[in-house]
Structures are given as C-alpha cells and as structure tokens.
XYZ file of C-alpha atoms in Angstrom:
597
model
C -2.824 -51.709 -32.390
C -3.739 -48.141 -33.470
C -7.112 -48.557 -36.102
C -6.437 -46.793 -39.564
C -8.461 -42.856 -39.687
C -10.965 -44.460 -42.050
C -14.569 -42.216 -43.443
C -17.642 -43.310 -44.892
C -19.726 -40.851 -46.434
C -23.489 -41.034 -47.059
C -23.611 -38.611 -49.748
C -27.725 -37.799 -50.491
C -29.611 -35.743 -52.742
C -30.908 -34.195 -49.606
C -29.165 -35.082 -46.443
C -25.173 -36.437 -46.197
C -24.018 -37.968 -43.104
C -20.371 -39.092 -41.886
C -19.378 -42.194 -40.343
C -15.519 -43.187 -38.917
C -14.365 -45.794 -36.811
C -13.968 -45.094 -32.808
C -11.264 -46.413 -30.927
C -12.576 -49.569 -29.393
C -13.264 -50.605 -33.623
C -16.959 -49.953 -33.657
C -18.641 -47.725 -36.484
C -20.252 -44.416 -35.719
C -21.651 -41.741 -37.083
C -21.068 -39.045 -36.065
C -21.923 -35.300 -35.481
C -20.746 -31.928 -36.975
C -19.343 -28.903 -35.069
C -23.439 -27.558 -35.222
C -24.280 -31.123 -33.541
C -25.886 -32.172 -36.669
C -26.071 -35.958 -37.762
C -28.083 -35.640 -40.968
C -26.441 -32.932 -42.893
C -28.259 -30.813 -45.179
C -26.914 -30.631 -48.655
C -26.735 -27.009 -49.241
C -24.826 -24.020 -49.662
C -25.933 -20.957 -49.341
C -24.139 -17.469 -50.374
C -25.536 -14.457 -48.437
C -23.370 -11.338 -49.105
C -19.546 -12.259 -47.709
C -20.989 -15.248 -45.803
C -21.243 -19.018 -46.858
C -23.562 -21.193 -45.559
C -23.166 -24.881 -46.005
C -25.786 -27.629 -44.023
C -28.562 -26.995 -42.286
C -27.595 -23.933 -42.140
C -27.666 -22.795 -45.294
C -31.999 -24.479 -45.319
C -33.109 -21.289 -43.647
C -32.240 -19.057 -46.640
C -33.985 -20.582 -49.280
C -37.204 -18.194 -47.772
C -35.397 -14.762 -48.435
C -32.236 -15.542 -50.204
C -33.180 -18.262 -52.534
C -31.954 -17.242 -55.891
C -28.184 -17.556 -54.049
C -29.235 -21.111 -52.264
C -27.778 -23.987 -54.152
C -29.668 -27.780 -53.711
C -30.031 -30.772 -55.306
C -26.485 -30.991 -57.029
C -25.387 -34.587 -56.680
C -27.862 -35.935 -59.324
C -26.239 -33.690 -61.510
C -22.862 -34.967 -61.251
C -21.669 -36.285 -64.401
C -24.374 -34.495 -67.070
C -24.115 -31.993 -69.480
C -26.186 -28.942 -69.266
C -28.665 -29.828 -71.939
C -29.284 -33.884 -70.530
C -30.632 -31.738 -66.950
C -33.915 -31.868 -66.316
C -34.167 -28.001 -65.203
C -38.062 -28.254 -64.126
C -36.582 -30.604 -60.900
C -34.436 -27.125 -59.769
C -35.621 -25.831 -56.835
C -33.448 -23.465 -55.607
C -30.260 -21.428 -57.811
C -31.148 -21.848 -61.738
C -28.529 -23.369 -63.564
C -26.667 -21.099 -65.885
C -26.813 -22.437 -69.604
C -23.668 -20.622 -71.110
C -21.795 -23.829 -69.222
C -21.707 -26.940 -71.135
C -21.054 -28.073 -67.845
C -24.035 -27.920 -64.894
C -22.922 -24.265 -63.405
C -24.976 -21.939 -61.071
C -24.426 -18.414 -60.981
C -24.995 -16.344 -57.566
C -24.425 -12.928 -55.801
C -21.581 -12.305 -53.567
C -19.756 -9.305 -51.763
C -16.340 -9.080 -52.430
C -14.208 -7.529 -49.636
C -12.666 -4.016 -51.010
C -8.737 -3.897 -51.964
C -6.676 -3.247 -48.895
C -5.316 0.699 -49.474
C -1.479 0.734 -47.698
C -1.536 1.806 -43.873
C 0.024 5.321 -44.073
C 2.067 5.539 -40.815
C 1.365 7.839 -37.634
C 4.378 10.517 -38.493
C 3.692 10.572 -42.103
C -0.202 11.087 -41.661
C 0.433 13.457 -38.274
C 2.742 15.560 -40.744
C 0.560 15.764 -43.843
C -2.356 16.276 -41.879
C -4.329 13.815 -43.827
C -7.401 12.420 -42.373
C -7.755 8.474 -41.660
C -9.787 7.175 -44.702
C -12.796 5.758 -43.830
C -13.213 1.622 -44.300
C -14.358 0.933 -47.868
C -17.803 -1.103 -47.957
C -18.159 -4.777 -49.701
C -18.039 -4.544 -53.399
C -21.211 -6.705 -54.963
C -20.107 -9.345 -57.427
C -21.596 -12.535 -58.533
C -19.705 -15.646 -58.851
C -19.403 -19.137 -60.955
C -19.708 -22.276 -59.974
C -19.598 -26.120 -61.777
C -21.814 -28.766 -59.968
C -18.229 -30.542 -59.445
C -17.219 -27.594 -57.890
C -20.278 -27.111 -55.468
C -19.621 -31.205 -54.322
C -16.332 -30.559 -53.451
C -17.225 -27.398 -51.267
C -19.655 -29.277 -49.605
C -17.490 -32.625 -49.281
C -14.833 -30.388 -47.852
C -16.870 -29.386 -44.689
C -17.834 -33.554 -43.940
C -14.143 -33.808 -44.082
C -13.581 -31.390 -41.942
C -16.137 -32.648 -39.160
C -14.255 -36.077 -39.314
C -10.865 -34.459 -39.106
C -11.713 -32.723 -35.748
C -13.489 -36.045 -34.226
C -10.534 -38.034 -35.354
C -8.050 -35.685 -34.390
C -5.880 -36.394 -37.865
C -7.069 -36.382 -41.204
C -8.586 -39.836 -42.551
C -6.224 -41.945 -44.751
C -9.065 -43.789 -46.678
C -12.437 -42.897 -47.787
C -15.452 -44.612 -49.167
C -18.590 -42.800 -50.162
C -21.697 -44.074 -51.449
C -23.724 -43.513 -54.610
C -27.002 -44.709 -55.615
C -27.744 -48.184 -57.392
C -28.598 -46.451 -60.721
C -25.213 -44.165 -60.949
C -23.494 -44.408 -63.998
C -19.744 -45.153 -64.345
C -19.547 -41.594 -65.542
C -21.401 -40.222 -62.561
C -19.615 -42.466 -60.304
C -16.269 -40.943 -61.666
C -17.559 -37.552 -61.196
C -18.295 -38.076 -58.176
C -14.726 -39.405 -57.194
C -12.705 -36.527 -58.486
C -15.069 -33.744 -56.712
C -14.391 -36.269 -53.518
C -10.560 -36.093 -54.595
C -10.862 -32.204 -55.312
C -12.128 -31.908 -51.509
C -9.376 -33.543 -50.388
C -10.567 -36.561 -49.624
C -8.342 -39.687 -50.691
C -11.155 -42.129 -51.973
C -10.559 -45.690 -52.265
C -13.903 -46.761 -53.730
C -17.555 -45.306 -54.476
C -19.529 -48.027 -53.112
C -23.696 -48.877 -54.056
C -26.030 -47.679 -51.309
C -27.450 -51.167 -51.505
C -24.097 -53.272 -50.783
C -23.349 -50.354 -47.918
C -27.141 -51.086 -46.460
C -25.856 -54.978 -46.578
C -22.750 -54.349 -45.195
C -23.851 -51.969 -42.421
C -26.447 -54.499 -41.321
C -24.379 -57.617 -41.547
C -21.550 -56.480 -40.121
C -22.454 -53.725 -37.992
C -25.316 -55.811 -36.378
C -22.249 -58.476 -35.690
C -20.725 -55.813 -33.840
C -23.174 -54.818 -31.342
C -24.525 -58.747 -30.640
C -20.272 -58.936 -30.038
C -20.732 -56.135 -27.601
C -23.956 -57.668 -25.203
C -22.186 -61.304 -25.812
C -24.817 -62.453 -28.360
C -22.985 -63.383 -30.917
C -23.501 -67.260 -32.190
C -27.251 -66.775 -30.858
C -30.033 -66.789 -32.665
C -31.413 -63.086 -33.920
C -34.262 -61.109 -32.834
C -37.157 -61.524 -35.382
C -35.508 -64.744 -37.092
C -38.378 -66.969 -35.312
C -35.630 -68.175 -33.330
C -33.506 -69.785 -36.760
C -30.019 -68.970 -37.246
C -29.375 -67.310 -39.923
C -29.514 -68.217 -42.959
C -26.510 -68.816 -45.132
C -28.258 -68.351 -48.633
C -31.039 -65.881 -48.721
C -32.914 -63.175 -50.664
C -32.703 -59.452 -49.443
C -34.807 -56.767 -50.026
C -33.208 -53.463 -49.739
C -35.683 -50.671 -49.773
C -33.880 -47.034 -49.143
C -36.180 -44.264 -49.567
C -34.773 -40.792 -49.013
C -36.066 -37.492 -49.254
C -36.534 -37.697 -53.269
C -36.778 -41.040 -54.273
C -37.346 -44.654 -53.840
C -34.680 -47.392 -54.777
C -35.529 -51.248 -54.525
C -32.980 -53.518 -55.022
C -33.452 -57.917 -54.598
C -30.115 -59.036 -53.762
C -29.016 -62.639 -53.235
C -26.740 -63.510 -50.076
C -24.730 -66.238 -50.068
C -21.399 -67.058 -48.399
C -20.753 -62.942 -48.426
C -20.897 -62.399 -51.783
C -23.978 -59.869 -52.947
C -25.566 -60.851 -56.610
C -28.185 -57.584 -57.522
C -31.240 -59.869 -58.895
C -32.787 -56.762 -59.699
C -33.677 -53.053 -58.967
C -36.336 -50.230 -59.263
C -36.654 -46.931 -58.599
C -39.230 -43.798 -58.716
C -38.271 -40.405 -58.389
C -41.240 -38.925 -57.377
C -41.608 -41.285 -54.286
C -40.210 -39.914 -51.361
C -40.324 -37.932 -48.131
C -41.380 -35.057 -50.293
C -44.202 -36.479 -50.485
C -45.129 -36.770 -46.220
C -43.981 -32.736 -46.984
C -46.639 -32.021 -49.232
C -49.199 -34.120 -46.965
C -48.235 -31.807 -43.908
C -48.167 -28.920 -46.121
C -52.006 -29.393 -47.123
C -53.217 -30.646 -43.889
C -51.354 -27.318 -42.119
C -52.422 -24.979 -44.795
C -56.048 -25.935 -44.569
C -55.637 -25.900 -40.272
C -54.406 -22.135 -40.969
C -56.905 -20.763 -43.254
C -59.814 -22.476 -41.103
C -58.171 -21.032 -37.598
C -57.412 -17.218 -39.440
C -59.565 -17.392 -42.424
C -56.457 -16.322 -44.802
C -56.022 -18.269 -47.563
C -53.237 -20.326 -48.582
C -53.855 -23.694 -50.702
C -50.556 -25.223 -50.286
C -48.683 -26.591 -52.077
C -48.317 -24.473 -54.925
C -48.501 -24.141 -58.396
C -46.375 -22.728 -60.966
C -48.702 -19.282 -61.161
C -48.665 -19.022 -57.031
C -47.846 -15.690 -55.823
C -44.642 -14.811 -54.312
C -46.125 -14.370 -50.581
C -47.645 -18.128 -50.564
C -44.476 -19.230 -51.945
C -42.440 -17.739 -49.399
C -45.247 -19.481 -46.864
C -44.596 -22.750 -48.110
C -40.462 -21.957 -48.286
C -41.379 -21.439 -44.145
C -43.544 -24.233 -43.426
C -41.122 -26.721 -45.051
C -38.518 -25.985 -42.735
C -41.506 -26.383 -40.074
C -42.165 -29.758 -40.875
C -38.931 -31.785 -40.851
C -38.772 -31.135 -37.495
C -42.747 -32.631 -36.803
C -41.401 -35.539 -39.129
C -38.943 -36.288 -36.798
C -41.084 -36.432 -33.950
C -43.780 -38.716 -35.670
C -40.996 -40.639 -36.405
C -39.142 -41.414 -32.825
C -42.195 -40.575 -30.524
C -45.536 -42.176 -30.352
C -47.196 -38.228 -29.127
C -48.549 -35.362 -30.976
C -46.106 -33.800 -32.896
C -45.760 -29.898 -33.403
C -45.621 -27.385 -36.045
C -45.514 -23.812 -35.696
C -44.114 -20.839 -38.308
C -44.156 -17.041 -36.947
C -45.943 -14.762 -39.532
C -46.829 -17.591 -42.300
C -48.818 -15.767 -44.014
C -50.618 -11.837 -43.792
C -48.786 -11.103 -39.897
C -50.530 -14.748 -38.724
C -48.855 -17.312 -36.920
C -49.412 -21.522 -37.605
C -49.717 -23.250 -34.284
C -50.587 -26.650 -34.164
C -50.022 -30.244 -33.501
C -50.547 -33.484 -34.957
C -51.137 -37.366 -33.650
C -49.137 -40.474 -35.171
C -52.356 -41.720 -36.133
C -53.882 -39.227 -38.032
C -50.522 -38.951 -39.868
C -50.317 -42.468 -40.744
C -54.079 -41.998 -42.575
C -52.882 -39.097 -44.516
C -49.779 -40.881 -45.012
C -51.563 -44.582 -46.277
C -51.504 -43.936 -50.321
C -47.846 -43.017 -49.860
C -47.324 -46.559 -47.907
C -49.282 -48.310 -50.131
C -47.296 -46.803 -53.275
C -44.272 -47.586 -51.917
C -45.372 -51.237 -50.567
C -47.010 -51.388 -54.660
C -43.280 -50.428 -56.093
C -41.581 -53.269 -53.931
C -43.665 -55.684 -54.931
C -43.493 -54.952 -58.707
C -40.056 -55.111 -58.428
C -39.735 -58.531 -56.379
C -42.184 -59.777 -59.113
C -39.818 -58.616 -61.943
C -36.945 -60.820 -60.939
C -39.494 -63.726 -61.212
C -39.795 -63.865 -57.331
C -42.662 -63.663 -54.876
C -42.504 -61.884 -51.637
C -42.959 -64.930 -49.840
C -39.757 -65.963 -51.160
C -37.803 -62.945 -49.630
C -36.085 -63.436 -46.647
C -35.346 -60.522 -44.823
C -36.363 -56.853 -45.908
C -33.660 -53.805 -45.099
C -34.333 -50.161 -44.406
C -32.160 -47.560 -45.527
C -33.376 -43.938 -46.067
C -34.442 -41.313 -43.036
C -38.123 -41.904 -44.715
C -38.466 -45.228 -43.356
C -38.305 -44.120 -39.802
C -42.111 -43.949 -39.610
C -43.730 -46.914 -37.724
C -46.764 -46.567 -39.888
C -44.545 -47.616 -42.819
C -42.447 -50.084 -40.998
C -46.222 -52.065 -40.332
C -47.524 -51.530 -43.789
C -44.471 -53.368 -45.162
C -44.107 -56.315 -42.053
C -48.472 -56.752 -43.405
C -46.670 -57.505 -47.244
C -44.329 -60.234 -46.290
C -44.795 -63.629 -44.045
C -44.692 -63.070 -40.495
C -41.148 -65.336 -40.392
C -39.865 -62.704 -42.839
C -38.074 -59.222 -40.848
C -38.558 -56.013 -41.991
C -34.870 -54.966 -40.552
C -34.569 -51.556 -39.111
C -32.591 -52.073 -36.143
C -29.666 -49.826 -37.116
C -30.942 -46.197 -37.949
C -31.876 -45.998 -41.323
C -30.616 -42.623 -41.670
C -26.916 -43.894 -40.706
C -26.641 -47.146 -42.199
C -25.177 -46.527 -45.532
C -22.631 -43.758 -43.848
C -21.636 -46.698 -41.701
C -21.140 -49.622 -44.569
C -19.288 -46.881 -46.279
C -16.825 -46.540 -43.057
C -16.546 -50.815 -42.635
C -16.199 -51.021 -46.054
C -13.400 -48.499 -45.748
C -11.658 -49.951 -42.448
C -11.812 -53.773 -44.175
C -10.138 -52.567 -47.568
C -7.092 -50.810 -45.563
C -7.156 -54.133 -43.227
C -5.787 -56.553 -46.366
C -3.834 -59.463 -45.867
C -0.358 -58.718 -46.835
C 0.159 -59.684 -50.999
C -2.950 -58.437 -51.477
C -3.512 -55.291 -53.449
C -6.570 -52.492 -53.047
C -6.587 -52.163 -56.418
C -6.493 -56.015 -57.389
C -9.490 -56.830 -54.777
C -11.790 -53.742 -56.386
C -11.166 -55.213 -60.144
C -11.932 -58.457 -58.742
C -15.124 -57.147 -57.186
C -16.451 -56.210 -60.394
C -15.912 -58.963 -62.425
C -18.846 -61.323 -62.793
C -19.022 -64.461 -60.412
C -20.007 -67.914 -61.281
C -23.078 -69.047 -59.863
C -25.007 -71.958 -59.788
C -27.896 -72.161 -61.875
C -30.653 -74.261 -60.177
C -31.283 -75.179 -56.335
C -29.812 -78.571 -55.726
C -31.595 -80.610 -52.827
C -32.428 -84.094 -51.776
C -35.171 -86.886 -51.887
C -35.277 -89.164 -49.261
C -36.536 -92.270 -50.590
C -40.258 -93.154 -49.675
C -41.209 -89.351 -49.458
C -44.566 -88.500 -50.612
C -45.001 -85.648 -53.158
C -42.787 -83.393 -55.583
C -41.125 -81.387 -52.909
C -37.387 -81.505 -51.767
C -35.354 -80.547 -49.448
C -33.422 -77.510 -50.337
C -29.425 -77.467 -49.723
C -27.624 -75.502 -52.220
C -29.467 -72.453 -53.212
C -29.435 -71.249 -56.768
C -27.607 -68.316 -57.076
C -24.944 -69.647 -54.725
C -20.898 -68.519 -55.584
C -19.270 -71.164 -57.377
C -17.026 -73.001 -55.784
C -19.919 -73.781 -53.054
C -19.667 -76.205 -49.957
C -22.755 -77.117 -47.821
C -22.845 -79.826 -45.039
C -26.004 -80.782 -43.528
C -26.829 -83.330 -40.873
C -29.246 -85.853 -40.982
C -30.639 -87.471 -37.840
C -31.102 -91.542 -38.290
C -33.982 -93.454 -36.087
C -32.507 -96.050 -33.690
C -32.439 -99.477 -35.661
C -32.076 -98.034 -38.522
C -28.487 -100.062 -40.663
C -28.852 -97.735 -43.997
C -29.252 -94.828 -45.221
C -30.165 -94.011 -48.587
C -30.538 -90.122 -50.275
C -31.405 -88.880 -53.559
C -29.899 -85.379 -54.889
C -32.480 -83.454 -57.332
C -31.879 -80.219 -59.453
C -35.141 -78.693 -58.766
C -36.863 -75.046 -59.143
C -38.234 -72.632 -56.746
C -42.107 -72.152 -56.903
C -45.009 -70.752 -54.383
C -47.447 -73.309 -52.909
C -50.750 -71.369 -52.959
C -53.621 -72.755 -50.310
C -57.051 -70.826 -50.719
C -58.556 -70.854 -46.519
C -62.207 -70.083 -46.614
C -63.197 -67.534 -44.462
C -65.768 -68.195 -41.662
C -69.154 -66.822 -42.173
C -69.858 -63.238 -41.242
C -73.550 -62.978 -39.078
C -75.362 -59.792 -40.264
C -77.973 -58.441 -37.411
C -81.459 -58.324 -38.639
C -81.295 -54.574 -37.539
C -78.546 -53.649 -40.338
C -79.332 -52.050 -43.879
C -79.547 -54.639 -47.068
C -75.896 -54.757 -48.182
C -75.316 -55.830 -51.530
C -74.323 -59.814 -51.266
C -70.808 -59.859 -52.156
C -68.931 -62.873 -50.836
C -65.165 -61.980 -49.672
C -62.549 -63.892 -51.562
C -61.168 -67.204 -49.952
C -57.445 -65.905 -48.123
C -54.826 -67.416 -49.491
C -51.635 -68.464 -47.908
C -48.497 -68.654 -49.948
C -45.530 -71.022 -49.170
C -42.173 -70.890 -51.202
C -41.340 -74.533 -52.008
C -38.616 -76.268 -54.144
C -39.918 -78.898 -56.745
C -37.678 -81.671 -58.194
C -37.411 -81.305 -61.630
C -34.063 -83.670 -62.772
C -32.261 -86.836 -60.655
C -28.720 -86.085 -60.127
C -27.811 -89.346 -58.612
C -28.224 -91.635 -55.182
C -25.577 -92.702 -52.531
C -25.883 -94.884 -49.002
C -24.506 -94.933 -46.319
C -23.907 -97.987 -43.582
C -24.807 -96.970 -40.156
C -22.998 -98.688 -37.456
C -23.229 -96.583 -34.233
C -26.543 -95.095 -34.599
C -25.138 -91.295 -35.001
C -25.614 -88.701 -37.546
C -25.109 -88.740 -41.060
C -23.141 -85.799 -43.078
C -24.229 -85.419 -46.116
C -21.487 -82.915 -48.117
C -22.056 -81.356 -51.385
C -20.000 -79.695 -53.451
C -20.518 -77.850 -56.718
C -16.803 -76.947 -58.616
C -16.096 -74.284 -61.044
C -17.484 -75.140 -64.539
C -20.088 -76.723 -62.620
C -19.258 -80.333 -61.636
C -20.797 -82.035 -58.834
C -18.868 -84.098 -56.193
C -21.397 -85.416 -53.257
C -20.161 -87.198 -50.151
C -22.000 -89.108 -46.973
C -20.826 -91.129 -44.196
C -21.458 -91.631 -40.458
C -20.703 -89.254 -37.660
C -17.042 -90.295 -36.392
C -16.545 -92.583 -39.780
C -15.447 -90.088 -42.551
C -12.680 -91.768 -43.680
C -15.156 -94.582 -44.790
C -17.556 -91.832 -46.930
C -19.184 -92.964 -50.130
C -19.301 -90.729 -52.672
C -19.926 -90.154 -56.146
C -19.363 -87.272 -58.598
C -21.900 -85.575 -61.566
C-alpha cells in the first residue's frame, strides 16, 4: 500500500527544516537542492536576484538593508505591538498597519518588439542595444515574506517526493496565539501548502520521540525491550516530561504529563534572550580579543549601538564564521575552527578552539538555562526529582557540555533524551503527526478528531495507590497517577509468598511529596603545609526521593488464594470520577471480589 505524500515543517525564528515520510514508512528529514538540512530563514533581494536560505546569510555583510530575518514572530501583530529594537536586518516600514518591509530591486526593462531582418535590412536601422535593469524598490507584508519562504520548503519536498504532498503539519511555538497560529496557516495556505493542523513544538518533540524512537527500536528488533538510559525499567506508562527546546533566540520549557498518549501541558516558560545567540556573542568576544592580540587592531565585539560601520560589518563576517565552529563543538570532541578573510583593516582571523575551553566560556549560559528549567518545574509545584525523562529539541542543545550540565540537575535514573537530533525532531513529529491524521479509521473525520483534541480532558485529581496491611510508615504504593485521562485502567500484579491463604490490600488517595535525607560529608584532611583557610564547613548533601503519602482510605478488599499464583489487582477510575476496584487469583477471575467508591 502506497503511504500518503505527507510534510512536517519545523518552521523557526532562525532555522526551518522539512521532514516527509520515505517509502519503507519511516520519518526523515530531509535535504534541500543546496544539501542543506537546517534551513536558514531568510530572503535576501540583491538587484534581479532572490536569495532565500542559507543563501541569502551571506548578504546581510554588504547587502543588509535588502536582507529580510526574523519574520515568523511577527506573524499575526500589528505594526505598532512590534518590538522594532529586536530587527536585525530590513527595517520594517511603518506606513503598513500590517508588519511590511520595504527593499531595492531591479526590474527587468519592457521588452521593445523584434523588428524583423527585411524590415531593419531595408530601413537601415541599427539593432538597439539591450536596455539595462530599471532600479525599483518593492513591498512586502510579513505574511507575504512566510509564504515566499514556505514556498521553497515545499518545493524541496516536492522534488524528494516526486508529487506534491497532500497533507501538511507545521509547528509553532508553545506561546503562539490563536491569532498567530491562524496567521501562520493562511501564509502556509498562500504557499501552497494544504495544512491540516499547526501543531505545538512541545507535542511534536513528544511525538517525534515517542513514536519515532518506536520506529528505529522496530528497525534493530528492539521493540518490547527495555530502553537505553531507563536503568533497565520499561517504560513508564504515567510520567512527567520535561521538554526543553532552545533555538537560536530563545528558550521554551514546557512540564507535560504522559499518560496513556494523551499530553496534559502542566506548565511552561520561556526567555527570549536565552539562546544560541548567546554561544555567538561568547565566540564573538573570545575571537575578537584572539584578533586584536595576534594583529593589534582593535575590534571589541560585540557591538554597541554607536559602533562604527567597519566593526559592524566585522561582526556581520564573523557570525557567519561561527555557526560553522558551533557545529563542530557540537558533533566532534577536537578543536574547532574559525577563520574570516579581511575581518577587519586587510587582516585575516585564523584560529581554533577546544570543546573544553568552550564549555567554560559557555558555563553561565548552562547554568541560566539549567536555572530557567528549574524555576519552571518548581512553578507547577513539582521538583526535578519528580521528572521523569527530560527532551531536547532545539539545534542549541547539541553541545555535550549542556547535555552534562542538565543530566548533573536531575537523578541519575532520570534521561536527559537526545537520541533523535534535536535539530530534526519537531520537523519529524510534524510529518507523524501528519501521516497518522490522513491514516483515520474510516467514520472518523480530520476535522472532528482536531476539535476533539482541543477540548479539555478529564483527569484524575489525586494519585490513587495501595497499603498493604502491616506496612510500616506513611508511604504507598503508587498505581494510578494523578493527572491520568479519565476513563483510566491499571492492572498490577502482586507476587504472594508460598503458604500464604489471603490476601488483603488497602487503596489510599494520597499526594506526591519529596523525601529529603541530609548525608554528611566525610571530613576533608588539610596538610599542615597549606595557607589558613577560613573554617567554613560544607553543607550536609542532600538526596531527594519523590514519594507518595496516604492522605484518605478509599476502601479494602481480599482475596482467597488457592494455587499459590499471582494476584491482579484492577483499578478503575470512570468518568465523573467513580471508583470500581477488582482482585482475584491468577487463573480465577471469574471468582474476583470487588467493590466500588
């Protein structure tokens, strides 16, 4: 059976990237005709040529005033709600009500009528000579610029696919209004794309994980074992995510609760200011001061408002410079390169630098962005020890040094998940997401599933768990997790001790809390030979476990063992709320007890 033309589109502030569905069924992204995966967004007008992607980067140093950036955020805003500081590149035009730039462009000259060979042999006219370009300048809407751009992504997947793609999902960020969102599907729609949903980059991280991990494990026969980095547990069927997706711009954080496939948003941050602009400006210092030292010309980088137009053009250059050495920091473990013909004053910037030193210019950025994920765990009334599994999305996660900083924030049972590329994840839940909404069940409408999608779920309130009688302490044993889809089903299995004729349980509404044990540290031995230090005693470690406390009985039920197997114990938690529990024997359900709350 031939597999629907489906597209997913990562659509960035910075970087887009496109993702279909091959022929064996498995998500990829995939390339443009220049062989480029991340995709600059940018267009770029340069007399009667257009430049759009990566491209279109190289002209911000000469041609800058025509080089258009940044546009997506803009999607959906009037003119006077912009914040015009953040433009970097083509001003915005303020006649428009709506975001417009305005930029120079060469026209081709009117075609004059071919005179014929007779009629110009017998007048004895001359050929005219070819007219040149006439200069112009030309208008365009922020909607209009998306749709340009779109246009060429389309394109790209059109030629790998070999036919246009039926359905299309593209992503926007968490904190998108329904306005923006809207704007952002008629530009898609303008570029002729046919969009059947603008998906959140967090639910296209959890999708592209989830289901594109599934596909690979499929692939090397894995699936139904245990994941990598799980401590050897399956996995989870309730559990707290962490999606952290930090692009070239900004940082989003969003706490989502998994259960049974649906996605609850607990909460979400974000800073714009935090992101890989900021490893930019890093390199930018570090290689500014390596030039001036090397060729004694000055350039204190990077700059200010007052800066002069020869060290801005410097710093237009070495930005270019360094998204390649990010890249390498990022994939290989060896120096990484930077070098710019004629930065500044006819000298040339050639130079290298080690993952390490990077990572200690780099350590206030991780330790902002590890500050911002924990503020934001903290305001959903969590801990990060309750979080079970951390997600990368974003090209800036790529760097190891990162990766570590955030794997030292959570328990060691707790993954920080990067094994699909962050830079390709979302443009890949975007292209599942696509390929499982054209794969409905028969009866089943797009448009009925999407509305559904939206509408609030049911959920249930507190964790219920059980008691077994005789157990020391306030703790249970966790089996529906609050937060869980109503209606909910869970079945667990508990093992009985040979001799053993009954078995007796108590279910518990209880509440997630953090055990906190203080460890003192061992004694440090100072050598007689060392300088008087001033006797501060280091703080006791502490080690944080999450734990569910009972707080209110829901009821008791036993069970009469006969063979000496198993006992299933079943809950189930309805709609509204009501409780039904179940428990009997392995082999002897017909004979369950039961009782209902």
């Amino acid at each position: 059976m031939a597999r629907p033309a489906v597209l997913g589109v990562n659509f960035g502030q910075s970087y887009a990237s496109i993702a279909v569905i091959d022929k064996e069924g498995h998500p990829l992204c995939i390339a443009n005709e220049d062989g480029e995966r991340q995709i600059a967004c940018a267009i770029s007008y340069a007399g009667e040529q257009v430049y759009i992607g990566n491209g279109a980067k190289p002209h911000l140093v000469k041609n800058g005033k025509n080089t258009i950036m940044g546009f997506r955020n803009l999607l959906g805003h009037t003119y006077d709600e912009v914040d015009h500081t953040a433009i970097l590149t083509a001003p915005l035009i303020p006649e428009s009500q709506t975001p417009a730039y305005t930029v120079d462009i060469l026209v081709p000259p009117p075609k004059a009528p071919t005179p014929s060979v007779r009629s110009a042999a017998a007048s004895g006219a001359a050929t005219p000579a070819p007219q040149e370009p006439i200069p112009s300048t030309k208008t365009l809407t922020v909607p209009e610029v998306t749709s340009e751009f779109l246009s060429t992504l389309l394109a790209s997947a059109t030629d790998f696919l070999g036919v246009k793609p039926t359905a299309c999902v593209v992503s926007a960020p968490t904190w998108f209004t329904p306005a923006q969102s809207e704007a952002l599907k008629a530009a898609a729609e303008d570029a002729g794309m046919h969009i059947i949903q603008v998906l959140d980059e967090a639910a296209a991280v959890l999708v592209g994980y989830r289901v594109g991990l599934s596909e690979e494990r499929k692939e090397r026969g894995l699936l139904g074992q245990p994941e990598e980095g799980n401590a050897g547990e399956e996995e989870k069927r309730d559990k707290k995510v962490v999606v952290l997706d930090m692009g070239e711009t900004s940082l989003a954080v969003s706490v989502v609760n998994v259960a049974e496939g649906e996605y609850t948003v607990l909460g979400k941050g974000r800073d714009d200011k935090l992101g890989g602009r900021e490893f930019d400006n890093l390199l930018l210092k570090h290689f500014a001061k390596e030039f001036t030292k090397k060729t004694k010309v000055a350039l204190d980088l990077p700059c200010g408002e007052d800066a002069s137009p020869m060290d801005k053009r410097a710093e237009a250059k070495l930005r270019l410079a360094v998204e390649h050495t990010k890249r390498s920091l990022s994939a290989s473990s060896g120096a990484a390169t930077c070098a710019v013909e004629s930065l500044k004053d006819g000298m040339d910037l050639s130079t290298s630098i080690n993952r390490i030193r990077f990572d200690g210019l780099a350590s206030g950025v991780y330790r902002q962005v590890g500050n911002k994920l924990n503020a934001v765990v903290q305001e959903v009334g969590l801990d990060l020890c309750q979080i079970d599994e951390v997600l990368l999305a974003g090209s800036s996660t790529l760097f190891p040094g990162l990766q570590q900083h955030l794997s030292l924030l959570v328990p060691p049972t707790t993954p920080v998940t990067s094994t699909l590329d962050p830079s390709q994840v979302i443009a890949i839940g975007c292209a599942l997401t696509a390929l499982h909404l054209t794969d409905l069940e028969d009866g089943l409408k797009l448009e009925d599933v999407l509305t559904y999608a939206k509408e609030p779920v049911e959920t249930v309130a507190k964790p219920i768990g059980l008691v077994i009688p005789g157990q020391e302490g306030n703790e249970m044993v966790k089996i529906v997790d609050a937060g869980a889809p109503l209606p909910v089903r869970r079945r667990v299995a508990l093992p009985v001790e040979q001799g053993v004729s009954k078995v007796a349980v108590e279910l518990w509404e209880g509440k997630d809390e953090v055990k906190v044990e203080k460890v003192e540290r061992p004694p440090v031995e100072k050598d007689e030979d060392d300088e008087e230090e001033d006797d501060e005693e280091e703080e006791d470690e502490e080690i944080k476990t999450p734990i569910t406390v009972k707080e209110k009985a829901v009821g008791g039920i036993q069970v009469d063992v006969k063979d000496g197997k198993n006992v299933v114990l079943e809950v189930i938690v309805h709609r509204g709320g009501g409780l039904e529990v179940r428990a009997w024997e392995e082999g002897h359900e017909a004979e369950a007890a039961k009782f209902e709350a």
